[in-house]
Short mmCIF file of N, CA and C in Angstrom, two decimals:
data_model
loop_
_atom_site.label_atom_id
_atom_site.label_comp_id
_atom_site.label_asym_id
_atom_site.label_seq_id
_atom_site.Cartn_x
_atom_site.Cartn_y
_atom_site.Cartn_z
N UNK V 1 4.85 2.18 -2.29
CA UNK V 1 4.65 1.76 -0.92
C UNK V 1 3.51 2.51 -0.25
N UNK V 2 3.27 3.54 -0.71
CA UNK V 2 2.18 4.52 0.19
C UNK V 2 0.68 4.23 -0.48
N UNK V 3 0.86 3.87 -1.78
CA UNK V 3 -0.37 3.64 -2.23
C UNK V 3 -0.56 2.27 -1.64
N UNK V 4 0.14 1.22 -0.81
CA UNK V 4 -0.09 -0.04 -0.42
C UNK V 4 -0.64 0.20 0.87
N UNK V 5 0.36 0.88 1.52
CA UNK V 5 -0.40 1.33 2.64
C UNK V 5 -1.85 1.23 3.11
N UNK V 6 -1.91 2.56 2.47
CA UNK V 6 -3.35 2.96 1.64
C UNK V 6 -4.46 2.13 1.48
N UNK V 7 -4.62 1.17 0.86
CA UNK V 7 -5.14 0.04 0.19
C UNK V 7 -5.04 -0.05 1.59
N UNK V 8 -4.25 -0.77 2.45
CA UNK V 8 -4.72 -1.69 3.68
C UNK V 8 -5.25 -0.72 4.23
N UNK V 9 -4.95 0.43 4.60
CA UNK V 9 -5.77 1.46 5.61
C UNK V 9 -7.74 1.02 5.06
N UNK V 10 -7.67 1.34 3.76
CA UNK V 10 -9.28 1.50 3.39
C UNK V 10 -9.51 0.15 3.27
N UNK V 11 -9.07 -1.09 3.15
CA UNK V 11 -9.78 -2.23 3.43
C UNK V 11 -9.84 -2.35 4.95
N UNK V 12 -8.93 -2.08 5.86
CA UNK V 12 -9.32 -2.38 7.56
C UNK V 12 -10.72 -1.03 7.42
N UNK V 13 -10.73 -0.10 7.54
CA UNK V 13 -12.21 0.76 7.47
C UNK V 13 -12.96 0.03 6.53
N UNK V 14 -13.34 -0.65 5.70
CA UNK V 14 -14.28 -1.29 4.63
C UNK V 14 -14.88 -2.27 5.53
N UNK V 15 -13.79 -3.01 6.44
CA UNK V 15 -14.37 -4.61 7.31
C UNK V 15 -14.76 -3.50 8.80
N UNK V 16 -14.41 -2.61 9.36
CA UNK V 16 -15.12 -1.93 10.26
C UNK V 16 -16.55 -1.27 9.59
N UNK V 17 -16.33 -0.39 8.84
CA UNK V 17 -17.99 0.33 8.57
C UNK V 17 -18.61 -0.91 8.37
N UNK V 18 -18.66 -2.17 7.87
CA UNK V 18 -19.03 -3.35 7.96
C UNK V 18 -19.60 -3.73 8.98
N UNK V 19 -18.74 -4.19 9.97
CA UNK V 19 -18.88 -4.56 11.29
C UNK V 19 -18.45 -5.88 11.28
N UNK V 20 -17.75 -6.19 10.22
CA UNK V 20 -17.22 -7.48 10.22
C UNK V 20 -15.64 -7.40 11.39
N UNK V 21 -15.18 -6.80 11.72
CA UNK V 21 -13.87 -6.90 12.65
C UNK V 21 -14.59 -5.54 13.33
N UNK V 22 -14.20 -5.67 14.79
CA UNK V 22 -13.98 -4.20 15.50
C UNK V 22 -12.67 -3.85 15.49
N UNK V 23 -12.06 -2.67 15.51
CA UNK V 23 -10.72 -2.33 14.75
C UNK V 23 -9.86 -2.09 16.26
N UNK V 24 -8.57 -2.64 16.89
CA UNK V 24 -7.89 -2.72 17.98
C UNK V 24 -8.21 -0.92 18.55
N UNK V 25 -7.80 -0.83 19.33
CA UNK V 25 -8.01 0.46 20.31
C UNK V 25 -7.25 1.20 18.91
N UNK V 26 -5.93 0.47 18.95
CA UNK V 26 -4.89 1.47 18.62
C UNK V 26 -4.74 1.13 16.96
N UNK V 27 -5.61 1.07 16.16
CA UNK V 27 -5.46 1.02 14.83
C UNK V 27 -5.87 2.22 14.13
N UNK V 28 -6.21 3.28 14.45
CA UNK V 28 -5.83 4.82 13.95
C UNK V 28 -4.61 4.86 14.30
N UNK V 29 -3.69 4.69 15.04
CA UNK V 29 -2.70 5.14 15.50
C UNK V 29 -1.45 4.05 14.85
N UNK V 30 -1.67 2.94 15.00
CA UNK V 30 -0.75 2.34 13.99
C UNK V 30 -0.92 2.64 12.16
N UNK V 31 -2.13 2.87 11.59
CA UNK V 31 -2.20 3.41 10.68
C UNK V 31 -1.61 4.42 10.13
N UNK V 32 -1.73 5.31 11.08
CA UNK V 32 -0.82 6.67 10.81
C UNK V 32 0.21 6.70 10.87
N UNK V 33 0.83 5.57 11.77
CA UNK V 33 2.50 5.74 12.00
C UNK V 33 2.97 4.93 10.46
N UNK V 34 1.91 3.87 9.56
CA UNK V 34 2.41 3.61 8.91
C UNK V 34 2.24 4.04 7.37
N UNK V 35 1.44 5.03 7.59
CA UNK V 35 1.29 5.96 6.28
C UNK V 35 2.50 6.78 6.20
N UNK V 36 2.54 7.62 7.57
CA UNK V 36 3.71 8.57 7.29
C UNK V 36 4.88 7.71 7.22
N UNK V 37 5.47 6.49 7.74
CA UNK V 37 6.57 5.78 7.42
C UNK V 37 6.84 5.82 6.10
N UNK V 38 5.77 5.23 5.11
CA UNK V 38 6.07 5.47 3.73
C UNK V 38 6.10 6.65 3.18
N UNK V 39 5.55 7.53 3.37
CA UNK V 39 5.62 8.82 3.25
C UNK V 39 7.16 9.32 3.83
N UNK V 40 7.21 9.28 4.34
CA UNK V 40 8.80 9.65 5.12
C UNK V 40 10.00 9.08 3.68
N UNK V 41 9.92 7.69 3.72
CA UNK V 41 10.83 7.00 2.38
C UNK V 41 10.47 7.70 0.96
N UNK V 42 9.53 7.99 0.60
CA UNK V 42 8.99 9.19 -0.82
C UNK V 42 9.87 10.70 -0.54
N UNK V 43 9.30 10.94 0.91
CA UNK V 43 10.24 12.40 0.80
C UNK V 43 11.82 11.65 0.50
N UNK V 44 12.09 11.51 1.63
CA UNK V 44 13.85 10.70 1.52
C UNK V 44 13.92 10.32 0.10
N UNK V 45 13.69 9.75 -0.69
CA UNK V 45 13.58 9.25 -2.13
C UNK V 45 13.72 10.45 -2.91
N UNK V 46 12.40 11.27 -3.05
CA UNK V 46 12.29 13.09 -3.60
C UNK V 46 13.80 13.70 -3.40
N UNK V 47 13.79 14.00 -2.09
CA UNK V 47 15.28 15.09 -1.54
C UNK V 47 16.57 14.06 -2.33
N UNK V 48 16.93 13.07 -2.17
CA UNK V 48 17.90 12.25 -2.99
C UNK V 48 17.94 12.68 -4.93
N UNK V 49 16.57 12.21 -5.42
CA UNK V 49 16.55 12.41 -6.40
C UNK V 49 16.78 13.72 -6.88
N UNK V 50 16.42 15.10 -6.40
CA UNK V 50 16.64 16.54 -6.67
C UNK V 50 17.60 16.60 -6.32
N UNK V 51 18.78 16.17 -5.17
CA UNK V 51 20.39 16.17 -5.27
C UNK V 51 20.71 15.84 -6.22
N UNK V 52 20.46 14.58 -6.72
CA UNK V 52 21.30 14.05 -7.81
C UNK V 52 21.22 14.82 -8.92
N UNK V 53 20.32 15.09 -9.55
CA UNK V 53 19.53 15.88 -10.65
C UNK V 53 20.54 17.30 -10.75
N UNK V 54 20.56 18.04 -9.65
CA UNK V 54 21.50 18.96 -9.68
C UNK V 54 23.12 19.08 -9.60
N UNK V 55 23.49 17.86 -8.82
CA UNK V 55 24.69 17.99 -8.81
C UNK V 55 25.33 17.15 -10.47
N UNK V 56 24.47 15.89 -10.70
CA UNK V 56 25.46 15.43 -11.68
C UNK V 56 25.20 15.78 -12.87
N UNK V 57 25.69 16.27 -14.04
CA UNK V 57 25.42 16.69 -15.45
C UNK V 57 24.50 15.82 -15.92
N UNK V 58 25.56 14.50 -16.34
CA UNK V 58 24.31 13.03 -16.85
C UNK V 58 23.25 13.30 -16.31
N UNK V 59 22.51 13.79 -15.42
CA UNK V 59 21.45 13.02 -15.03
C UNK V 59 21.07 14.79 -15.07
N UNK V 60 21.04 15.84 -15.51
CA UNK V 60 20.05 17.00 -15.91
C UNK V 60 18.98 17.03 -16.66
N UNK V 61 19.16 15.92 -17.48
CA UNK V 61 18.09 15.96 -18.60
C UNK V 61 16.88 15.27 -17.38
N UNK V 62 16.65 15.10 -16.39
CA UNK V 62 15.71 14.17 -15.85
C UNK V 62 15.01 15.40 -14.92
N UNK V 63 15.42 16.76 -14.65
CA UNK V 63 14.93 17.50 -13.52
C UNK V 63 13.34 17.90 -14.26
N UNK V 64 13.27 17.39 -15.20
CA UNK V 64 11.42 17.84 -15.72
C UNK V 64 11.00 16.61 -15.15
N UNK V 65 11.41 15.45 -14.99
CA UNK V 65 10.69 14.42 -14.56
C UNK V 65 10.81 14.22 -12.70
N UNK V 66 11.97 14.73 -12.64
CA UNK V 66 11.55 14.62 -11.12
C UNK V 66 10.83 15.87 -10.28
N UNK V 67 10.78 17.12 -11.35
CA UNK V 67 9.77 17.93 -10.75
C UNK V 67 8.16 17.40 -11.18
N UNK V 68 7.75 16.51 -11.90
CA UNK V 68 6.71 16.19 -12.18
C UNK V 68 6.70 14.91 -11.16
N UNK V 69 7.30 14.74 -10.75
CA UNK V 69 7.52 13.24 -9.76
C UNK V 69 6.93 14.34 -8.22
N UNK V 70 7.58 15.33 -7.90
CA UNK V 70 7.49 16.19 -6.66
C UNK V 70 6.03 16.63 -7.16
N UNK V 71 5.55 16.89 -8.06
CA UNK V 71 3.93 17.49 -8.35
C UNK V 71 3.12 16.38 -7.53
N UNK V 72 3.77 15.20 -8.20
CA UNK V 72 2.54 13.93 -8.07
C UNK V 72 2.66 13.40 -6.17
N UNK V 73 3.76 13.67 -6.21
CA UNK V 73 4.20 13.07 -4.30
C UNK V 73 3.27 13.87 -3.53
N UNK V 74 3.36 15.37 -3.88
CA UNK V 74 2.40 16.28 -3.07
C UNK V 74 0.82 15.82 -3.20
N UNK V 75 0.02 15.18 -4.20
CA UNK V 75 -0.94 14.47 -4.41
C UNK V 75 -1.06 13.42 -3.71
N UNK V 76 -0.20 13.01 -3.58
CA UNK V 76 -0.22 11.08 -2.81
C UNK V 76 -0.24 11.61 -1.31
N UNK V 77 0.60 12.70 -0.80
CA UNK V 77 0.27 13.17 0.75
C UNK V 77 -1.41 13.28 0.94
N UNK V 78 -1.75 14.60 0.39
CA UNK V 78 -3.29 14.72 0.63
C UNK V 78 -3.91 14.06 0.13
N UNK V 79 -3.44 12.77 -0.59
CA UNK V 79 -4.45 11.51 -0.53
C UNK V 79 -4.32 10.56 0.77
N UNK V 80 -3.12 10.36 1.34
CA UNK V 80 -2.57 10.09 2.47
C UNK V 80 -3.64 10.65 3.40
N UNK V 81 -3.30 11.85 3.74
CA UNK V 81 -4.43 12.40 4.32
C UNK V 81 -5.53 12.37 4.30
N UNK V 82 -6.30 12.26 3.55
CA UNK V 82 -7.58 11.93 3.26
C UNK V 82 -8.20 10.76 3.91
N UNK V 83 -7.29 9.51 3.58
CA UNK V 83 -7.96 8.46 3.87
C UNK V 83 -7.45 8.11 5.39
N UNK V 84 -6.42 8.79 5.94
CA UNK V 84 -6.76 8.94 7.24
C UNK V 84 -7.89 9.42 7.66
N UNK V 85 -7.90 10.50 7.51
CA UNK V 85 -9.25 11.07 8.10
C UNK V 85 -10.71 10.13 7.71
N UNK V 86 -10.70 9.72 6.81
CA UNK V 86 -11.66 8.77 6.69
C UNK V 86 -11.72 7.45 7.66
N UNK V 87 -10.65 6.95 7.66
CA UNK V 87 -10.47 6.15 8.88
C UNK V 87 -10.95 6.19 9.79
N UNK V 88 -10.37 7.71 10.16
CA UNK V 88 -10.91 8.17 11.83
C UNK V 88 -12.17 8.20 11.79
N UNK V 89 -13.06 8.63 10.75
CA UNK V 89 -14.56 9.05 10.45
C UNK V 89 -14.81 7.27 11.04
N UNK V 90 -14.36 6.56 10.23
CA UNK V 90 -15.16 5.02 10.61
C UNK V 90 -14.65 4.59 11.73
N UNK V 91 -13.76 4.43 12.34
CA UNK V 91 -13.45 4.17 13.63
C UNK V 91 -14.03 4.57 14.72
N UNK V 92 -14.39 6.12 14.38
CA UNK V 92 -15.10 6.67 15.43
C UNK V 92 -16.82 6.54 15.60
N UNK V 93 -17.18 5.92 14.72
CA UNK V 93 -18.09 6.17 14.65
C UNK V 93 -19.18 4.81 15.73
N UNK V 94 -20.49 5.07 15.17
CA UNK V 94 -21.12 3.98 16.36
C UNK V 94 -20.76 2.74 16.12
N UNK V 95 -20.99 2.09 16.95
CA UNK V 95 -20.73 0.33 17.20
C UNK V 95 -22.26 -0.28 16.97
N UNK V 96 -23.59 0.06 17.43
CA UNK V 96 -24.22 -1.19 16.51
C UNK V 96 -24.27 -1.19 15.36
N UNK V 97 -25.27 -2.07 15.65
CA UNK V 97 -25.59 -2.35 13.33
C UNK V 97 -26.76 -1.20 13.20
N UNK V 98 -27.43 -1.31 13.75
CA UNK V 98 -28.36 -0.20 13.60
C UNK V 98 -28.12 1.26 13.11
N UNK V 99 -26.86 1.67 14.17
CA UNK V 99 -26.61 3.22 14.50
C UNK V 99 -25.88 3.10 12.83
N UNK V 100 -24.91 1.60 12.75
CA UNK V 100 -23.81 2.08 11.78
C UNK V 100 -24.89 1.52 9.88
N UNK V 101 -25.84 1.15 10.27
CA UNK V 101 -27.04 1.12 8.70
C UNK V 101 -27.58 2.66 8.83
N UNK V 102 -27.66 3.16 9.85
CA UNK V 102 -28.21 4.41 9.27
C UNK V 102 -26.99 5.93 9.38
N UNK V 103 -26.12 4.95 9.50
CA UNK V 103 -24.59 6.43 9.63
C UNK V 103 -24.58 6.58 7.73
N UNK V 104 -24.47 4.83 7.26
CA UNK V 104 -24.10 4.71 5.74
C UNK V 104 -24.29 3.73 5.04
N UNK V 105 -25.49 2.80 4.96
CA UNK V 105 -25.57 1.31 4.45
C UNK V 105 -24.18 1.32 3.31
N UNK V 106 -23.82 2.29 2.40
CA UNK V 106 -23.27 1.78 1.08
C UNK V 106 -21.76 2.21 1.63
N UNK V 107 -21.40 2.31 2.58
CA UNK V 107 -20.39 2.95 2.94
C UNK V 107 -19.13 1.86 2.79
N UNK V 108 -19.31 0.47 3.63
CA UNK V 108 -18.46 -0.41 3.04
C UNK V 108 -17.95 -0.82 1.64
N UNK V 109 -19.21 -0.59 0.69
CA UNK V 109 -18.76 -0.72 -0.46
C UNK V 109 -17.89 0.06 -1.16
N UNK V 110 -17.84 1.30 -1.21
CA UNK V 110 -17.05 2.59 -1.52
C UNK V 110 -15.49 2.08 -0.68
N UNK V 111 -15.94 1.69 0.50
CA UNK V 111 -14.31 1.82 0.79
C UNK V 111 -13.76 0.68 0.19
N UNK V 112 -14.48 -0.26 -0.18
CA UNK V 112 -13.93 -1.72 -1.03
C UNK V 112 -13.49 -1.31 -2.44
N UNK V 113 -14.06 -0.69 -3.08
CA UNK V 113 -13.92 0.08 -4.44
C UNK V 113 -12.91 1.09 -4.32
N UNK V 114 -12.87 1.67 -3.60
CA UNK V 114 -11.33 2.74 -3.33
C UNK V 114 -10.72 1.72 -2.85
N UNK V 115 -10.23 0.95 -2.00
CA UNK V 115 -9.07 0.21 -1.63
C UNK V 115 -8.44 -0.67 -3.08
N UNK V 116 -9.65 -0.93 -4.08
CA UNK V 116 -9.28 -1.86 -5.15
C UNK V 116 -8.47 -0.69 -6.18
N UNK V 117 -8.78 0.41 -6.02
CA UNK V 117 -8.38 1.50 -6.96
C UNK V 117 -6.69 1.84 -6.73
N UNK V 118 -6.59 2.15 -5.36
CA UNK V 118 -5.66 2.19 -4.43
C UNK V 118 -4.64 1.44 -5.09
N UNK V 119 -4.62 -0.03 -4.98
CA UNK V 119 -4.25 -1.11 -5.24
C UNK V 119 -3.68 -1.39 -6.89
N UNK V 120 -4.73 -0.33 -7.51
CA UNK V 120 -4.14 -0.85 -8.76
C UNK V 120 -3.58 0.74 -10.02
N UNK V 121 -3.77 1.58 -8.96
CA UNK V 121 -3.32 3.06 -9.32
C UNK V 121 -2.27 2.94 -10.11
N UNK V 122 -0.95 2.01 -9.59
CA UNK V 122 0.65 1.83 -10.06
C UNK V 122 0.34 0.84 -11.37
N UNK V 123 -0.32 -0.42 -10.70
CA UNK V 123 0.22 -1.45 -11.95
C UNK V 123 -0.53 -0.99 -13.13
N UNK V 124 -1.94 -0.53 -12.73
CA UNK V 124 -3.36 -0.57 -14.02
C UNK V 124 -4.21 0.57 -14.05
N UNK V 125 -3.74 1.67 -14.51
CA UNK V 125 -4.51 3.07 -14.13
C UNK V 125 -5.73 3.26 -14.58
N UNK V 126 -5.57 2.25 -16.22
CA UNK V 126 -7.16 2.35 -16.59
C UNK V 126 -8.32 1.05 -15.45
N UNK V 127 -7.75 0.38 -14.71
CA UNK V 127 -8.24 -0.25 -13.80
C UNK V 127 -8.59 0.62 -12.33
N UNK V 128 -8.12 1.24 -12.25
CA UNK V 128 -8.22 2.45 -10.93
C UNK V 128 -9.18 3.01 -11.35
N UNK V 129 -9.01 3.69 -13.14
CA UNK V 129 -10.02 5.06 -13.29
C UNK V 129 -11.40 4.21 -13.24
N UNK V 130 -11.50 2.68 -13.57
CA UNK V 130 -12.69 2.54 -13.91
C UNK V 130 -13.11 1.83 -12.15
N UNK V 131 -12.24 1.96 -11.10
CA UNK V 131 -12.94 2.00 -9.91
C UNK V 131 -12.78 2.73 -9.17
N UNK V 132 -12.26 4.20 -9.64
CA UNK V 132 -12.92 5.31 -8.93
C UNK V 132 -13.86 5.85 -9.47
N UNK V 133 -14.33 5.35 -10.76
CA UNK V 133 -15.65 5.88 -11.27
C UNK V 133 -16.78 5.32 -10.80
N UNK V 134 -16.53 3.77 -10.84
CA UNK V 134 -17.68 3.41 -9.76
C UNK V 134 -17.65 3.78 -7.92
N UNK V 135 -16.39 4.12 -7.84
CA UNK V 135 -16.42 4.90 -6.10
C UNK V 135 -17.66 5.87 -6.32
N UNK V 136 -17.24 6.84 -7.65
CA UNK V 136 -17.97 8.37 -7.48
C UNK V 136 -19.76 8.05 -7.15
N UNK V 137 -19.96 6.57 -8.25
CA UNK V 137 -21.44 6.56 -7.99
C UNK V 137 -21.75 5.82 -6.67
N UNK V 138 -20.91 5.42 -6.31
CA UNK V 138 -21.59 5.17 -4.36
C UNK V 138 -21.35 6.26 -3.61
N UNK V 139 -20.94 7.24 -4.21
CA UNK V 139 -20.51 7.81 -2.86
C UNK V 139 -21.92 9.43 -3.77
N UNK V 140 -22.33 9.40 -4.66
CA UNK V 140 -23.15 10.30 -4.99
C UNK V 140 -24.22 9.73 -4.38
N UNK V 141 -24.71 8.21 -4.22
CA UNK V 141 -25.90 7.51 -3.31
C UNK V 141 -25.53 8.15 -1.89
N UNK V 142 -24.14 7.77 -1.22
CA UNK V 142 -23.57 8.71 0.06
C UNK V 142 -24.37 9.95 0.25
N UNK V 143 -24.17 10.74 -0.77
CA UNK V 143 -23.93 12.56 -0.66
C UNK V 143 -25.63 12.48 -0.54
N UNK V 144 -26.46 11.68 -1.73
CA UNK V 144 -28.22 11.94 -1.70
C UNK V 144 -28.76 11.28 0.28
N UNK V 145 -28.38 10.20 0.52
CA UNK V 145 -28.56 9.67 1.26
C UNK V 145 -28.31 10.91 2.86
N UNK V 146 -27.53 11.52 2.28
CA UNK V 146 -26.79 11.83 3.72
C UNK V 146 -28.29 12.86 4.42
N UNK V 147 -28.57 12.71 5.80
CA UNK V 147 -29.13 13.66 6.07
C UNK V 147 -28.57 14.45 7.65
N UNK V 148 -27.84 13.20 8.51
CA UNK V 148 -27.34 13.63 9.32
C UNK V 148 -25.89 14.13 9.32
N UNK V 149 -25.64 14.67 10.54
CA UNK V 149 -24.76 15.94 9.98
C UNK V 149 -23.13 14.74 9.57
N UNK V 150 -23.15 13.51 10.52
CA UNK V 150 -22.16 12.57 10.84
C UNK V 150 -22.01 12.21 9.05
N UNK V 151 -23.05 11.58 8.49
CA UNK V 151 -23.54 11.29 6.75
C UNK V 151 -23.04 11.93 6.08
N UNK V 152 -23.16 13.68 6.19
CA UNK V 152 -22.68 14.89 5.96
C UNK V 152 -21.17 14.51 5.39
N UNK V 153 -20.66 14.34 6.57
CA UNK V 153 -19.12 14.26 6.49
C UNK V 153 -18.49 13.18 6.37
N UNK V 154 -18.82 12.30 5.82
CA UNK V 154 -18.63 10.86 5.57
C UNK V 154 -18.66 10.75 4.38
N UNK V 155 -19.57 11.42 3.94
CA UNK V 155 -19.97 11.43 2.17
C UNK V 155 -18.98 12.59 1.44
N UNK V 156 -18.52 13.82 2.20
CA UNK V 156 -17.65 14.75 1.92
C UNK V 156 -16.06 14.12 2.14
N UNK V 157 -16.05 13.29 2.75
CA UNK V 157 -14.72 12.87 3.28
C UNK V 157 -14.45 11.56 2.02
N UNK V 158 -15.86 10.92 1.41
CA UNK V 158 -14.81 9.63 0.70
C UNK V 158 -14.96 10.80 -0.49
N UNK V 159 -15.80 11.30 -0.63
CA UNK V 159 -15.67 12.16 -2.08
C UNK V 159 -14.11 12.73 -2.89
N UNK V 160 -13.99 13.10 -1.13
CA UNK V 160 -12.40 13.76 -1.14
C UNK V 160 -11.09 12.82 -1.73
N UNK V 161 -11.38 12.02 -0.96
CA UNK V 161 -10.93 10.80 -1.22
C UNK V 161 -10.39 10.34 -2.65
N UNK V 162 -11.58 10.28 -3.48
CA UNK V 162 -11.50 9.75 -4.40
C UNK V 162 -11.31 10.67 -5.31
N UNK V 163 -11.51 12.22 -5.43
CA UNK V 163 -10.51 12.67 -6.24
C UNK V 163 -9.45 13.09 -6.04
N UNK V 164 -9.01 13.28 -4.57
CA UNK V 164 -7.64 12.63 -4.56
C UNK V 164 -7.02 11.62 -5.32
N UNK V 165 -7.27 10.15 -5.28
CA UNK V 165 -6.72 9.36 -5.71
C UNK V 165 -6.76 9.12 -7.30
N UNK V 166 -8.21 10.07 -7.74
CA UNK V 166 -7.72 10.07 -9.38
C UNK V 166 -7.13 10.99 -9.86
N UNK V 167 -6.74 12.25 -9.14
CA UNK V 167 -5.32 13.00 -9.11
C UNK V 167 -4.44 12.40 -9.26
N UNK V 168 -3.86 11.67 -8.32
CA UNK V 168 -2.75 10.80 -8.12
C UNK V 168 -2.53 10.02 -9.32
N UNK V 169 -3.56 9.07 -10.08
CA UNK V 169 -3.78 8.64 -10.94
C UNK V 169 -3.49 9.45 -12.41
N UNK V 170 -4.01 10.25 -12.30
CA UNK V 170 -3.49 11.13 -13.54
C UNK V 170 -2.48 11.59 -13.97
N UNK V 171 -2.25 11.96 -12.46
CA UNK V 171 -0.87 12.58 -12.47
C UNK V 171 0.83 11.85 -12.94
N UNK V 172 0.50 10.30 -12.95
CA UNK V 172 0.86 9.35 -12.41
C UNK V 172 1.37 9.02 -13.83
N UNK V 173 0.30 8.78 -14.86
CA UNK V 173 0.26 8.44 -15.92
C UNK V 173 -0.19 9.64 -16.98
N UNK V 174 0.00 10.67 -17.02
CA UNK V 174 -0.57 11.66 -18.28
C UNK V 174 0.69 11.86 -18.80
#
């Protein structure tokens, strides 16, 4: 559920850095309420599963997998995080076309390529790795490109991003 989230968070920022939709007043703010919602059901899910694990015998043999389950949840937060803050980066940022071609021409694309990664982290990991690998090379055009300080942190913020999410990815499936 959080990696779905997710996916919609970075496609609504993909059609804003765009300029194809302007994003409602309050769509940082519904975003967030609905990242941590899923996030909230993972913890609730986590704390359940480590009860069970301890209290019932049958189910001991599983506490290596649900502490490797609690490794990977802590990954999916500060990926959570991440692409909030990226959000906010595009939301906040300027409104023409002008201001927003020279904040990041390739910037929509990266968030289209992470939202597709996002999206397919659970069902197709070798489908994720091979579109966060093409994230890394838009967002290394990002990092060369960047000269203002706003570029700066736009290019540091999807970077983040995306090895976050091939954390998550790894973690997910190794």
């Amino acid at each position: 559920g959080v990696l779905g989230v997710l996916h919609d968070v970075l496609s609504r920022a993909a059609d804003v850095a765009a300029g194809h939709k302007a994003p409602p007043p309050d769509w940082p703010l519904r975003a967030v309420d609905r990242v941590h919602e899923q996030l909230s059901g993972l913890l609730e899910a986590r704390t359940t599963a480590r009860q069970v694990v301890t209290i019932a015998p049958r189910r001991w043999g599983l506490r290596t997998t649900i502490e490797a389950a609690d490794h990977q949840a802590v990954h999916v937060a500060l990926l959570a995080g991440s692409v909030l803050q990226l959000a906010r980066a595009v939301s906040s940022g300027p409104d023409s076309d002008a201001a927003r071609d020279r904040l990041a021409p390739s910037l929509p694309t990266v968030l289209v390529v992470l939202a597709a990664a996002a999206a397919l982290a659970e069902p197709d990991p070798a489908g994720a790795c091979a579109y966060t690998a093409s994230a890394r090379d838009h967002a290394a055009e990002l990092q060369s490109g960047a000269h203002e300080r706003t570029q700066v942190i736009l290019a540091d913020v999807v970077s983040a991003c995306i090895d976050d999410l091939q954390h998550v990815i790894d973690l997910r499936h190794a």
